[in-house]
XYZ file of C-alpha atoms in Angstrom:
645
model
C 28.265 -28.311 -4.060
C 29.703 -29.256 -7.547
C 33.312 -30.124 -7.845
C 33.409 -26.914 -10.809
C 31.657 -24.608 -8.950
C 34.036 -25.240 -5.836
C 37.071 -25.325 -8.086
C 35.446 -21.529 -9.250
C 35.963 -20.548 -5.400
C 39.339 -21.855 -5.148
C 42.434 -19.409 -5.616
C 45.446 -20.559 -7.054
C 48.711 -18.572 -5.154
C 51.107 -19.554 -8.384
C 49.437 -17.138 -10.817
C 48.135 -13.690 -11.313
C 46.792 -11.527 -13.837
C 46.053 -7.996 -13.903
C 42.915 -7.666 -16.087
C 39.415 -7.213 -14.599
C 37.620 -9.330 -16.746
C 38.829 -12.587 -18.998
C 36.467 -12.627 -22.472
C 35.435 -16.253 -23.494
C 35.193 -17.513 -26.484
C 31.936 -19.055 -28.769
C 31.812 -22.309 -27.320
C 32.323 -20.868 -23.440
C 29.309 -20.910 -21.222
C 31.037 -18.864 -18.044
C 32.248 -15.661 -17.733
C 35.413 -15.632 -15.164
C 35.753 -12.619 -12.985
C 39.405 -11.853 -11.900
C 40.308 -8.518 -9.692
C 43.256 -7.112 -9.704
C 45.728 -8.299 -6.965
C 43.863 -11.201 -6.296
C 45.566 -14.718 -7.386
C 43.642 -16.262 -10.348
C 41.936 -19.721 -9.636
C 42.359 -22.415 -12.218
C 40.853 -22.118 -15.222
C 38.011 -24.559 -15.510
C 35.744 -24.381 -18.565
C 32.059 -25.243 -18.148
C 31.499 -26.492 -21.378
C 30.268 -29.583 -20.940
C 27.493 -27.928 -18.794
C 23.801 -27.652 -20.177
C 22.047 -24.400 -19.511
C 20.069 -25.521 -16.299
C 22.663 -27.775 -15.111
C 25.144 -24.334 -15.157
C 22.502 -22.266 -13.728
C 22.117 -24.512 -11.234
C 25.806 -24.672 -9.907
C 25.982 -20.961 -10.463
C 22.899 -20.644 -7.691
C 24.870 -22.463 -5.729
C 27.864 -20.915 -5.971
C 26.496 -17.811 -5.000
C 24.621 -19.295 -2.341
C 27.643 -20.750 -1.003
C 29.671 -16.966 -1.377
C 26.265 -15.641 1.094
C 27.608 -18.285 3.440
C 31.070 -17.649 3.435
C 29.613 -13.400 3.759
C 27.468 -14.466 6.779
C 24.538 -12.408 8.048
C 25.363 -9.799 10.607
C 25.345 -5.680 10.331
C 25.338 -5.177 6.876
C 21.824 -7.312 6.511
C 20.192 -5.583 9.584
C 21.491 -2.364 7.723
C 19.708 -3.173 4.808
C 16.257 -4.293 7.003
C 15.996 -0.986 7.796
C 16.852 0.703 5.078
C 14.441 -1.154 2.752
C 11.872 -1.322 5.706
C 11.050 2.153 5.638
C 10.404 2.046 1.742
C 8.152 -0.817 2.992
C 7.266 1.073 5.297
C 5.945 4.167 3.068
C 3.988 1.672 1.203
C 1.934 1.014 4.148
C 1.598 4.742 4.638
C 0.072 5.090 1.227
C -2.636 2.792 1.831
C -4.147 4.739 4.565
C -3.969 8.291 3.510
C -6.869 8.725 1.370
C -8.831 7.039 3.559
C -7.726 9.462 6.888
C -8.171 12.504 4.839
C -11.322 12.034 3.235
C -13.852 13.387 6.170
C -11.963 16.937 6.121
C -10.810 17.273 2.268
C -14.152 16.407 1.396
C -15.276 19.564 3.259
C -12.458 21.973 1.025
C -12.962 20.181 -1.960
C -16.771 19.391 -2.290
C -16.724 16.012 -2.859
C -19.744 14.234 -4.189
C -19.969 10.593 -3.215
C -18.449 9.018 -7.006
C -15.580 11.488 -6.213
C -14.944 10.114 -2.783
C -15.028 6.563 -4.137
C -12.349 7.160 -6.874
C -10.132 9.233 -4.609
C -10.291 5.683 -2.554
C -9.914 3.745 -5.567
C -6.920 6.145 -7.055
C -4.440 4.875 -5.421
C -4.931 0.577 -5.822
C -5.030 2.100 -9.552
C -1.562 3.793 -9.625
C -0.065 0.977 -7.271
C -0.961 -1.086 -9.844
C 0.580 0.577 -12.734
C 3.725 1.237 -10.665
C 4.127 -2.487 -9.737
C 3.915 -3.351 -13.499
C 5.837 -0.996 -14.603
C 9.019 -0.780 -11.767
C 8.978 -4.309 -11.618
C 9.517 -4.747 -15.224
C 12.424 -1.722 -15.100
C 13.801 -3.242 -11.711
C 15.543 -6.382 -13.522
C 16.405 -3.968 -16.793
C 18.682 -1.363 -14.774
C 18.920 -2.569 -10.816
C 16.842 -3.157 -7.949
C 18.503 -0.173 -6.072
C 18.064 2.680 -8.856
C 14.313 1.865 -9.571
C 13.120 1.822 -6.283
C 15.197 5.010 -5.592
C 12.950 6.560 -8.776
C 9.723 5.173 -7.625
C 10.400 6.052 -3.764
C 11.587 9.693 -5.711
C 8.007 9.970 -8.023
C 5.777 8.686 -4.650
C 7.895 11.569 -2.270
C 7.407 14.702 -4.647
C 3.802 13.940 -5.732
C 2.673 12.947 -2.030
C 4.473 16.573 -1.426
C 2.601 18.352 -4.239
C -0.563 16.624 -3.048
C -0.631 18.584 0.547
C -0.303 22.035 -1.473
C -2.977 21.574 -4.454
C -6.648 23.079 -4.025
C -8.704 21.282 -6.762
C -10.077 17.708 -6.728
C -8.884 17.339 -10.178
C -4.636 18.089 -9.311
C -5.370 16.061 -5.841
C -6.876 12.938 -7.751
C -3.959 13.103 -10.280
C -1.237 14.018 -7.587
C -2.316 11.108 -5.588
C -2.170 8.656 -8.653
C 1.039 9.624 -9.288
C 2.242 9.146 -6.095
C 0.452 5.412 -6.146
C 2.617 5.078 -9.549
C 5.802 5.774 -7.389
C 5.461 3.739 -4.460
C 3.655 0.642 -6.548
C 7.421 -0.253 -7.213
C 7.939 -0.798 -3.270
C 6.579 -4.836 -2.673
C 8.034 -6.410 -5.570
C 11.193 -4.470 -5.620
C 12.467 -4.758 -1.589
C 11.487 -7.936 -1.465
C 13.382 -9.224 -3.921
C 16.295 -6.802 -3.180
C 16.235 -7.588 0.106
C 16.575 -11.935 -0.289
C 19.706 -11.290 -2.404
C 21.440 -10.645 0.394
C 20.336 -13.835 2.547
C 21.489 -16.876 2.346
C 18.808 -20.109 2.580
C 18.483 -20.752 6.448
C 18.062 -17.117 6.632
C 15.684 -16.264 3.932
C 12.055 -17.088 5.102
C 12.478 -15.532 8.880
C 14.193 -12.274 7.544
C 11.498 -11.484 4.732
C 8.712 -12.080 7.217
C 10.514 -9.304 9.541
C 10.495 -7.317 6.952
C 6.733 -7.177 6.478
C 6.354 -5.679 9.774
C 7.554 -2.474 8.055
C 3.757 -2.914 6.475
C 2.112 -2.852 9.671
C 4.546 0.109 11.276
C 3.470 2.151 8.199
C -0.339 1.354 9.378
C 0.453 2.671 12.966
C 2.711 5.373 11.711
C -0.244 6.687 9.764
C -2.833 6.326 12.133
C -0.497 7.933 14.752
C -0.100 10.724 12.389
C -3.818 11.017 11.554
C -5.136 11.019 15.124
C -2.546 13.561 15.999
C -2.671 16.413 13.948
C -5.983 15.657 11.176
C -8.234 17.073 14.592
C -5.700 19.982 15.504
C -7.731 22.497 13.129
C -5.839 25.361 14.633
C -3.253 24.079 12.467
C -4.147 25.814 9.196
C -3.965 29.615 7.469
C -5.163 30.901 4.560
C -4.723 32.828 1.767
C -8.159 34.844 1.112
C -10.671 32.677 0.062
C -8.651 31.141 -2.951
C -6.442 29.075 -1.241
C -6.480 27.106 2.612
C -4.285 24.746 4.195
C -5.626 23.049 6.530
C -4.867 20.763 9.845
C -5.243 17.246 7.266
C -2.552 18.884 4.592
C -0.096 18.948 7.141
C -0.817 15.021 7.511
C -0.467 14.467 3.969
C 2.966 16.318 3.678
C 3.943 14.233 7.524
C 3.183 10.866 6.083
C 5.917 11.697 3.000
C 8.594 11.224 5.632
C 8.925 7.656 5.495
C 9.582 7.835 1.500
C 11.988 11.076 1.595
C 13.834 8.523 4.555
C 14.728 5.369 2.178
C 15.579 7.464 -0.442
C 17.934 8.920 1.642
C 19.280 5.928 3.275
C 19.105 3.894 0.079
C 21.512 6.128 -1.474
C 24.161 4.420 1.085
C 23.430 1.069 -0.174
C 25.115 -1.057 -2.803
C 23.556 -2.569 -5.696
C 22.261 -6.034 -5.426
C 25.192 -8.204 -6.562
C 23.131 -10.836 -7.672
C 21.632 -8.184 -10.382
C 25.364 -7.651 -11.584
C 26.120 -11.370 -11.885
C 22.619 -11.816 -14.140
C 24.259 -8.727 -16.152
C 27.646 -10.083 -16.417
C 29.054 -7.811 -13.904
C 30.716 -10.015 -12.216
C 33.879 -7.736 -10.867
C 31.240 -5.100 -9.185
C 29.516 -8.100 -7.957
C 32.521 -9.522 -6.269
C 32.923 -5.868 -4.794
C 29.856 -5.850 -3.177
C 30.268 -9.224 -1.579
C 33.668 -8.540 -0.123
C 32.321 -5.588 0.915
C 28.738 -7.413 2.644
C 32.018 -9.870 4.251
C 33.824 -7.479 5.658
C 31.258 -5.198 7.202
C 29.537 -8.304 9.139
C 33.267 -9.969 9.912
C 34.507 -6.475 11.630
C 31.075 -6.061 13.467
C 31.677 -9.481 14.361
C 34.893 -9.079 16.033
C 36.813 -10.586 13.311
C 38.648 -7.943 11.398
C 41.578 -10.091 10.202
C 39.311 -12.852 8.353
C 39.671 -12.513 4.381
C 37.168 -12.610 2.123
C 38.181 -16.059 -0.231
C 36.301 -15.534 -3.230
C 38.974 -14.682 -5.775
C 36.383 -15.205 -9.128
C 32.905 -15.866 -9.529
C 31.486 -17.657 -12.192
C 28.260 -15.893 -14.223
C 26.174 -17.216 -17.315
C 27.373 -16.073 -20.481
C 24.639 -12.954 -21.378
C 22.492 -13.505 -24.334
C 20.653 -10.727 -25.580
C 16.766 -12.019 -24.745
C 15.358 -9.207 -27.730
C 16.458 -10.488 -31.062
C 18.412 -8.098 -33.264
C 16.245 -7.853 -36.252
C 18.384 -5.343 -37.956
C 17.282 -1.775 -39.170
C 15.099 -2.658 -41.829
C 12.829 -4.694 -39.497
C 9.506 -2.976 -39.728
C 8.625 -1.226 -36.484
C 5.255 -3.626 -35.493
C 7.905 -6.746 -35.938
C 10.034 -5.425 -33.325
C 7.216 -4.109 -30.668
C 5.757 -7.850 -31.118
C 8.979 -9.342 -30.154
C 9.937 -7.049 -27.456
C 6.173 -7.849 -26.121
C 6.709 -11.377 -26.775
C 9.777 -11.549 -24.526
C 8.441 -9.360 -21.824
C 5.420 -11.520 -22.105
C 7.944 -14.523 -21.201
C 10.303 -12.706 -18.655
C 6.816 -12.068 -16.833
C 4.854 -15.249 -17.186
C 7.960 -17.517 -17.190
C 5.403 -20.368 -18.421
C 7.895 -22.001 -20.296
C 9.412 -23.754 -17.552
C 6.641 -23.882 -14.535
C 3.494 -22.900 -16.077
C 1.782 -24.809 -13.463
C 3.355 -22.942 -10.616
C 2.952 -19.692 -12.154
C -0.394 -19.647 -12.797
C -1.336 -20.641 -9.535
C 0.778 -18.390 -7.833
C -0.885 -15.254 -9.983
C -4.158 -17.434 -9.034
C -3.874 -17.361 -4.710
C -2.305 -13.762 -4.850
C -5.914 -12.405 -6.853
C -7.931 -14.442 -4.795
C -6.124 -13.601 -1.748
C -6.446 -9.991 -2.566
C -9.750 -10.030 -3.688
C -10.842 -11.391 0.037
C -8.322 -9.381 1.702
C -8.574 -5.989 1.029
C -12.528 -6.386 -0.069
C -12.897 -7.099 3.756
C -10.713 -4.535 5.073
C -12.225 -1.922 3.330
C -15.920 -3.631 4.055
C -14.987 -3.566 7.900
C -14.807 0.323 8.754
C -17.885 1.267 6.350
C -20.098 -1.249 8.323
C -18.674 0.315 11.476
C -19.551 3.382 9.598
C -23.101 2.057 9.304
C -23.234 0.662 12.830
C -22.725 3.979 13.663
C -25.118 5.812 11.810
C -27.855 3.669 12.702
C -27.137 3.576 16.246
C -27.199 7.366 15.617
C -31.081 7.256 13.853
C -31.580 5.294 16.885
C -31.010 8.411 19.161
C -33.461 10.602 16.973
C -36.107 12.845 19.005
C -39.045 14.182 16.865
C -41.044 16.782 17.250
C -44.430 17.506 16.183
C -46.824 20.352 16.339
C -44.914 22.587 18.269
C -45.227 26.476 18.789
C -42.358 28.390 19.252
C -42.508 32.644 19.710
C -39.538 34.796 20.804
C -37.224 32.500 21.488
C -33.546 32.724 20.676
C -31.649 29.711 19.984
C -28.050 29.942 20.347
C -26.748 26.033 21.232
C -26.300 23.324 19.040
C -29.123 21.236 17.433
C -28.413 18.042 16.479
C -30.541 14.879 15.334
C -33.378 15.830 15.720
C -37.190 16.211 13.339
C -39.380 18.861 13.516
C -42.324 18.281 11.987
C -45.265 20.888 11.264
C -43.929 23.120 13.070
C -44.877 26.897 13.872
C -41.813 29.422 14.501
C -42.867 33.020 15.108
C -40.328 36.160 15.780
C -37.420 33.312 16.589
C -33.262 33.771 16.220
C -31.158 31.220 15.347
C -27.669 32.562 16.318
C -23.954 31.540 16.660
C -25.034 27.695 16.692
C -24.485 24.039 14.835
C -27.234 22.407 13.220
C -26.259 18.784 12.821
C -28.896 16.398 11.350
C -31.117 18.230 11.689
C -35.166 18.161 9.872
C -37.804 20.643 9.442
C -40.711 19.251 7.886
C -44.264 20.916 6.599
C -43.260 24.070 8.778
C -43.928 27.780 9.386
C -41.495 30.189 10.059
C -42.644 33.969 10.225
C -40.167 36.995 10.859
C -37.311 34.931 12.009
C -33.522 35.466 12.202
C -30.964 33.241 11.361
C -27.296 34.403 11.995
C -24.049 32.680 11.667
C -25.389 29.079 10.782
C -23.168 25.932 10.195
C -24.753 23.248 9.065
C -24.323 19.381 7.940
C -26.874 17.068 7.090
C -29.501 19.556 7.926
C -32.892 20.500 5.504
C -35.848 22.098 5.269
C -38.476 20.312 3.381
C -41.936 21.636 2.292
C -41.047 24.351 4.700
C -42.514 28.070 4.103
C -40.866 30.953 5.126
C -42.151 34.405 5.554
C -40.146 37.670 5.908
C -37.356 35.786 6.948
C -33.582 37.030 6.705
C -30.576 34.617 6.401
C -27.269 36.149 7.319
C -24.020 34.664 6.989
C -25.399 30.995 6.939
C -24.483 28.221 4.906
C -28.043 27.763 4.333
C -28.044 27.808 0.912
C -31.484 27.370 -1.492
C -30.115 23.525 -1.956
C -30.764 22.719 1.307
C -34.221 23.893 1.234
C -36.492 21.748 -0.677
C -39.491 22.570 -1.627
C -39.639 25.266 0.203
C -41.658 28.881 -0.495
C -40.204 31.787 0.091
C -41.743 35.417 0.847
C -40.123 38.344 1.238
C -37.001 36.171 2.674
C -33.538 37.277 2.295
C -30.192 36.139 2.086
C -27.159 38.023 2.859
C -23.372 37.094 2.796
C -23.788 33.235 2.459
C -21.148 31.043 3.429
C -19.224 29.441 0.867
C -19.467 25.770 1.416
C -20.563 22.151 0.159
C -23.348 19.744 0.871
C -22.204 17.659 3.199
C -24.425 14.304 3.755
C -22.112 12.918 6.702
C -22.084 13.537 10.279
C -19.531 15.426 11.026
C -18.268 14.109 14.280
C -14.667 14.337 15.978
C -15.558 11.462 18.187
C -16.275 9.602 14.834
C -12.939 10.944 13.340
C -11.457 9.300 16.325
C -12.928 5.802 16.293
C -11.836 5.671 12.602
C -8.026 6.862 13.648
C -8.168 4.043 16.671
C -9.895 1.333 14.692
C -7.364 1.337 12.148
C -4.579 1.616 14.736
C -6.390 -1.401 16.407
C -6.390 -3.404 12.908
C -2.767 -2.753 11.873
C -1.622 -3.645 15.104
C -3.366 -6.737 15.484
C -0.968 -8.518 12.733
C 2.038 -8.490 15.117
C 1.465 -11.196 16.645
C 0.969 -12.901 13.370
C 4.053 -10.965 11.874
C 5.988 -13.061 14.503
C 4.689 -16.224 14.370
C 5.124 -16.662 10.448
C 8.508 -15.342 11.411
C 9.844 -17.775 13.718
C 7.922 -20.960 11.737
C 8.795 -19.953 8.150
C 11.661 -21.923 8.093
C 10.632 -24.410 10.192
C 7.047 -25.764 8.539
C 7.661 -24.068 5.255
C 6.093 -21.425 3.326
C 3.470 -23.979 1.969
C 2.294 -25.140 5.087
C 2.057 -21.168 6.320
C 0.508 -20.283 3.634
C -2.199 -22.913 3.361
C -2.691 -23.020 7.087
C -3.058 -19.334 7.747
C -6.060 -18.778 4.682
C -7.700 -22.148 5.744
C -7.544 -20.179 9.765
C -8.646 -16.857 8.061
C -11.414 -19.022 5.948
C -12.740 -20.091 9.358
C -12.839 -16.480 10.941
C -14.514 -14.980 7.894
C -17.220 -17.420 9.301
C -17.800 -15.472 12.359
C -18.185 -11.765 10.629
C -21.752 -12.992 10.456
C -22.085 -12.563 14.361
C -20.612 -9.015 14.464
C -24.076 -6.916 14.963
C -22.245 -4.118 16.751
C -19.545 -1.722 16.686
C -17.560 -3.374 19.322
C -17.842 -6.892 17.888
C -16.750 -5.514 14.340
C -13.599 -4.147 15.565
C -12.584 -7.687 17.559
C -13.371 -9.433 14.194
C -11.186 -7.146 12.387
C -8.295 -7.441 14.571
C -8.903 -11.394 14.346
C -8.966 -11.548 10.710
C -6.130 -8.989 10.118
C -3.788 -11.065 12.729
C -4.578 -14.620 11.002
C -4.306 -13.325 7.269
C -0.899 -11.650 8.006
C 1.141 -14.964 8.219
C -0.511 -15.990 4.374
C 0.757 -12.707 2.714
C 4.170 -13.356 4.584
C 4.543 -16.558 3.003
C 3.133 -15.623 -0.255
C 5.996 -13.213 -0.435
C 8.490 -15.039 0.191
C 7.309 -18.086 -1.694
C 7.250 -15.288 -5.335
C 10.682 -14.114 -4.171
C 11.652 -17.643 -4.540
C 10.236 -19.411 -6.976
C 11.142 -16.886 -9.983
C 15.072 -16.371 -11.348
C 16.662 -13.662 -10.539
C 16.656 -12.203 -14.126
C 12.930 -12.086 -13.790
C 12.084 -12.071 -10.029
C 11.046 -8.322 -9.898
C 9.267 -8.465 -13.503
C 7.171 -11.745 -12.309
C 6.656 -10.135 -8.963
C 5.370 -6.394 -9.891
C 3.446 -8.186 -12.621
C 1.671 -10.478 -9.598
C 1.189 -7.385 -7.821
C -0.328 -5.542 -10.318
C -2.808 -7.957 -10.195
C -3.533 -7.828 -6.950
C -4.304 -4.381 -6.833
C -6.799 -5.283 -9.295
C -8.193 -7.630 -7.854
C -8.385 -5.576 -4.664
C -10.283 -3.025 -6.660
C -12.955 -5.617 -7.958
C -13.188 -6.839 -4.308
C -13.975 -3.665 -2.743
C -16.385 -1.816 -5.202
C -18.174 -5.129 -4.972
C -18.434 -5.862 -1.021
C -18.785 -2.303 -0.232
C -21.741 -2.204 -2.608
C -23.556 -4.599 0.067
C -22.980 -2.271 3.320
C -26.548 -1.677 4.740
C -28.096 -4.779 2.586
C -26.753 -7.465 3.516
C -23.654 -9.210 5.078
C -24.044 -12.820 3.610
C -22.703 -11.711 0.280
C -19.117 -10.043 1.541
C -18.804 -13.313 3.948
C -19.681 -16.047 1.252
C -17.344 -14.180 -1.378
C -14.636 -13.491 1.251
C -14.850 -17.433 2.200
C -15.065 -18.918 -1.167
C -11.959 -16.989 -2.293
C -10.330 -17.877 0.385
C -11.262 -21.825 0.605
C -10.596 -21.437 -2.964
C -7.117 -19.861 -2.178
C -5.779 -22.387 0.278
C -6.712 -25.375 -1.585
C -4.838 -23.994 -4.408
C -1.779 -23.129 -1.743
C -1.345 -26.936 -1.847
C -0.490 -27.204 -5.350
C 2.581 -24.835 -5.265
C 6.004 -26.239 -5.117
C 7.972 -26.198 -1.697
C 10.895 -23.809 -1.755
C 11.910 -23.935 1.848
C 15.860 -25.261 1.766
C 16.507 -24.032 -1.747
C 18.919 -21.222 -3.588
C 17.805 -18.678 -5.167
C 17.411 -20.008 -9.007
């Protein structure tokens, strides 16, 4: 530590001064803090300092403040605080994706409108990043995240009681927008409270809030989504069914931080890049005091009597009133264009970083989204597998009251029959007759009649509707108090809603282990070394997706890939926390994430486009991007053992 930035920490018992805050004049550089009652330190001017060398021994002074503060109950306080926004972020992921089998059902959902519903929300993340990030560094890490956790609780709440795809889509984006502002936000929050031996293990704890979100979700969903007893209804304008009640549950997590948030102080290291430097010193003595009583150590004073900041200078440039209104937008642009990018000092590091996050993201969640549809597919063709056909056959007088499911009839004769009270699932009629027969109380999915002729025939409150007849004649057929309903394509299957529930459970789980290991070694190899070592590792295991040729051996390579692949988005966290100033951390970081969720979108319209044709395309992109990814890792600077800049 710097002779000035010590002589900034060291009180002086033969003066004091009364004032909060001593100005500085044009040539000053520092900003000296002063709080009533304390003794004033000697005045030491920091002229002589250059702008990096003063930002440099201001890092370090605060740095050495965080030591003197420790890291006891108010830091845990804060891990669980922020975890659960972290935590809600997870949730968001998932919910779309738990709800679609039954909302499709109330909703009608053609296939495009399934795929943006599961699309909607990497959108709005990605908007929210941008944009909280960005707002996070203007007014405080603690009141944006409480706005975006705010925005992501009332729209996820509004989302549970809306009836039309239209307000769900939009409800759903909006709540994306809201909890976009979660990654870049906590994390950077969060490492403004830790001091340098503490940083790297404490943010990788912190990402297990990601995975308990996962399990929270999947809990939730396996739970309640099945319990359809759990619904009323208002006429036949408005239902609320068992998988709103799981959209309103999985709020809780968001409606939590903002709760407990509201107990927590404002990042001091926020106020010192504001000039704030008396609420700063606040917060610090109040971080020191919490930890020293929970400690044991009541009596032990808090030392720091003023704390050196940079002099502010305003980053838009005051063109005056007359400036024409394009002028200003173009430098307002221009700067946030340089708070984000920051390429005037590292481009190098920058644009890699922005580089291994898209590629990482592009792999990551293209794969994770690829898994559970070729489950999916596993599963349907095992299903065709099962098929039993029938041909030719002659059926009089015969009522059928069970379920039917998978099967093809084909040229078939069916002559004074009843089809009553019963489940058609799958279900085929091809090139057939039927002649005076009764169908009552039908419900139906993936079932039609094709070429099929049917003669004074009555349909009573069936969802056979004329869509799922094709090319069919009719004569002297009736229908009577039709069932209002969609077409569903899918099989609807609880046991399949269950092995979607338990696979994801599986998944999210599978990245404690890794969650623990890039814990314990993040400070010990470095967040390089993690980073690189993990994607080269995940690189390898991508390898072995081409093996998986059933539903059991899918699942295992999930679980393998999600555990590995944890321990590179640990350290690519806490590598962006550290590598940016603080006057720009959240900007640089939302902007990263924004881009990922891009990229995540390019990755899974593309490998999903491939279930059921081939798996060598997914694997080879997944790989390259991921090769590509690590060997770029290498190029990044170290910041293991450094302040925060």
């Amino acid at each position: 530590m710097s002779p000035s930035a010590r002589q900034g920490l060291r009180a002086n018992d033969d003066e004091g001064h009364s004032d909060s805050t001593e100005g500085h004049d044009e040539d000053d550089e520092i900003y000296e803090g002063e709080y009533q009652g304390i003794p004033r330190a000697d005045s030491g001017k920091a002229g002589g300092m250059d702008g990096v060398t003063a930002a440099q021994e201001l890092a370090q002074q605060y740095e050495t403040i965080l030591q003197e503060c420790g890291h006891g109950k108010f830091q845990w306080t804060l891990y669980f605080v922020l975890g659960l926004a972290l935590m809600a972020d997870g949730v968001e992921i998932f919910v779309v994706g738990f709800v679609l089998p039954s909302a499709e059902k109330d909703m009608c959902l053609s296939e495009p409108n399934k795929g943006m519903l599961g699309l909607i929300v990497y959108l709005g993340m990605m908007v929210g990043a941008f944009v909280w990030g960005g707002l996070a560094d203007r007014i405080g890490r603690r009141q944006t995240l409480l706005i975006s956790l705010s925005i992501n609780s009332v729209f996820a709440f509004f989302s549970s009681f809306v009836q039309g795809y239209s307000s769900f889509l939009f409800c759903r984006l909006a709540s994306g927008v809201g909890i976009g502002g979660s990654i870049p936000i906590v994390f950077s929050y969060y490492s403004e409270f830790l001091a340098q031996e503490k940083r790297g293990e404490h943010l990788s704890w912190l990402c297990m809030f990601w995975m308990i979100g996962g399990i929270y979700a999947s809990a939730m969903a396996w739970a309640i989504i099945p319990h359809y007893g759990w619904s009323f209804q208002m006429g036949s304008a408005y239902q609320f069914h068992s998988w709103r009640v799981f959209v309103l549950v999985c709020a809780f997590p968001a409606v939590a931080a903002i709760s407990a948030l509201t107990t927590m102080p404002e990042s001091p290291r926020f106020y010192l890049e504001n000039g704030k430097h008396d609420e700063a010193w606040m917060i610090l003595k109040q971080v020191h005091d919490t930890n020293m009583r929970a400690k044991g150590y009541p009596e032990r004073v808090f030392s720091v009597t003023t704390i050196k900041t940079m002099k502010q200078m305003d980053e838009l440039v005051n063109m005056g009133d007359g400036a024409a209104w394009h002028e200003k937008w173009r430098i307002k642009l221009t700067t946030l264009f340089h708070q984000v990018l920051f390429f005037y000092k590292h481009p190098l590091s920058v644009s890699l970083s922005f580089l291994v996050s898209v590629l990482f993201s592009f792999s990551y969640y293209g794969l994770t989204v690829w898994f559970p549809d070729m489950i999916k597919y596993l599963q349907k063709q095992e299903y065709s597998s099962r098929t039993k056909v029938f041909v030719k056959e002659k059926v009089e007088h015969v009522t059928f009251n069970f379920t039917l499911e998978n099967q093809i009839h084909r040229q078939g004769e069916y002559f004074n029959d009843k089809f009553m009270n019963l489940k058609m699932k799958s279900m085929v009629f091809e090139d057939s007759l039927f002649e005076e027969c009764y169908f009552e109380d039908i419900t139906s999915s993936n079932t039609f009649f094709k070429n099929c002729t049917f003669i004074a025939t009555l349909f009573y409150n069936t969802d056979l509707f004329k869509y799922r007849l094709v090319n069919c004649k009719l004569v002297n057929s009736t229908f009577l108090h039709n069932k209002e309903g969609c077409l569903l394509s899918d099989i609807s299957d609880e046991n399949n809603a269950y092995m979607v529930y338990f696979v994801s459970f599986l998944g999210t789980l599978a990245v404690l282990p890794g969650n623990i290991v890039s814990a314990l070694l993040m400070d010990k190899i470095g967040r390089l070394r993690m980073l690189a070592g993990s994607s080269v590792i995940s690189c390898i295991s991508c390898f072995f997706l081409s093996f998986g040729n059933s539903e059991s051996a899918m699942i295992a390579l999930l679980c393998l890939f999600g555990g590995i692949s944890i321990a590179s988005w640990n350290a690519l966290d806490v590598l962006t926390v550290e590598l940016y100033p603080s006057d720009k951390r959240t900007t640089a970081f939302g902007f990263l994430n924004a881009l990922c969720k891009l990229a995540a979108v390019l990755g899974i319209s593309i490998f999903t486009s491939f279930v059921g044709i081939t798996k060598a395309v997914p694997i080879l992109f997944a790989s390259g991007a991921l090769a590509a990814g690590s060997f770029l890792a290498l190029k990044l600077p170290e910041t293991r053992g450094q302040v925060l800049q």
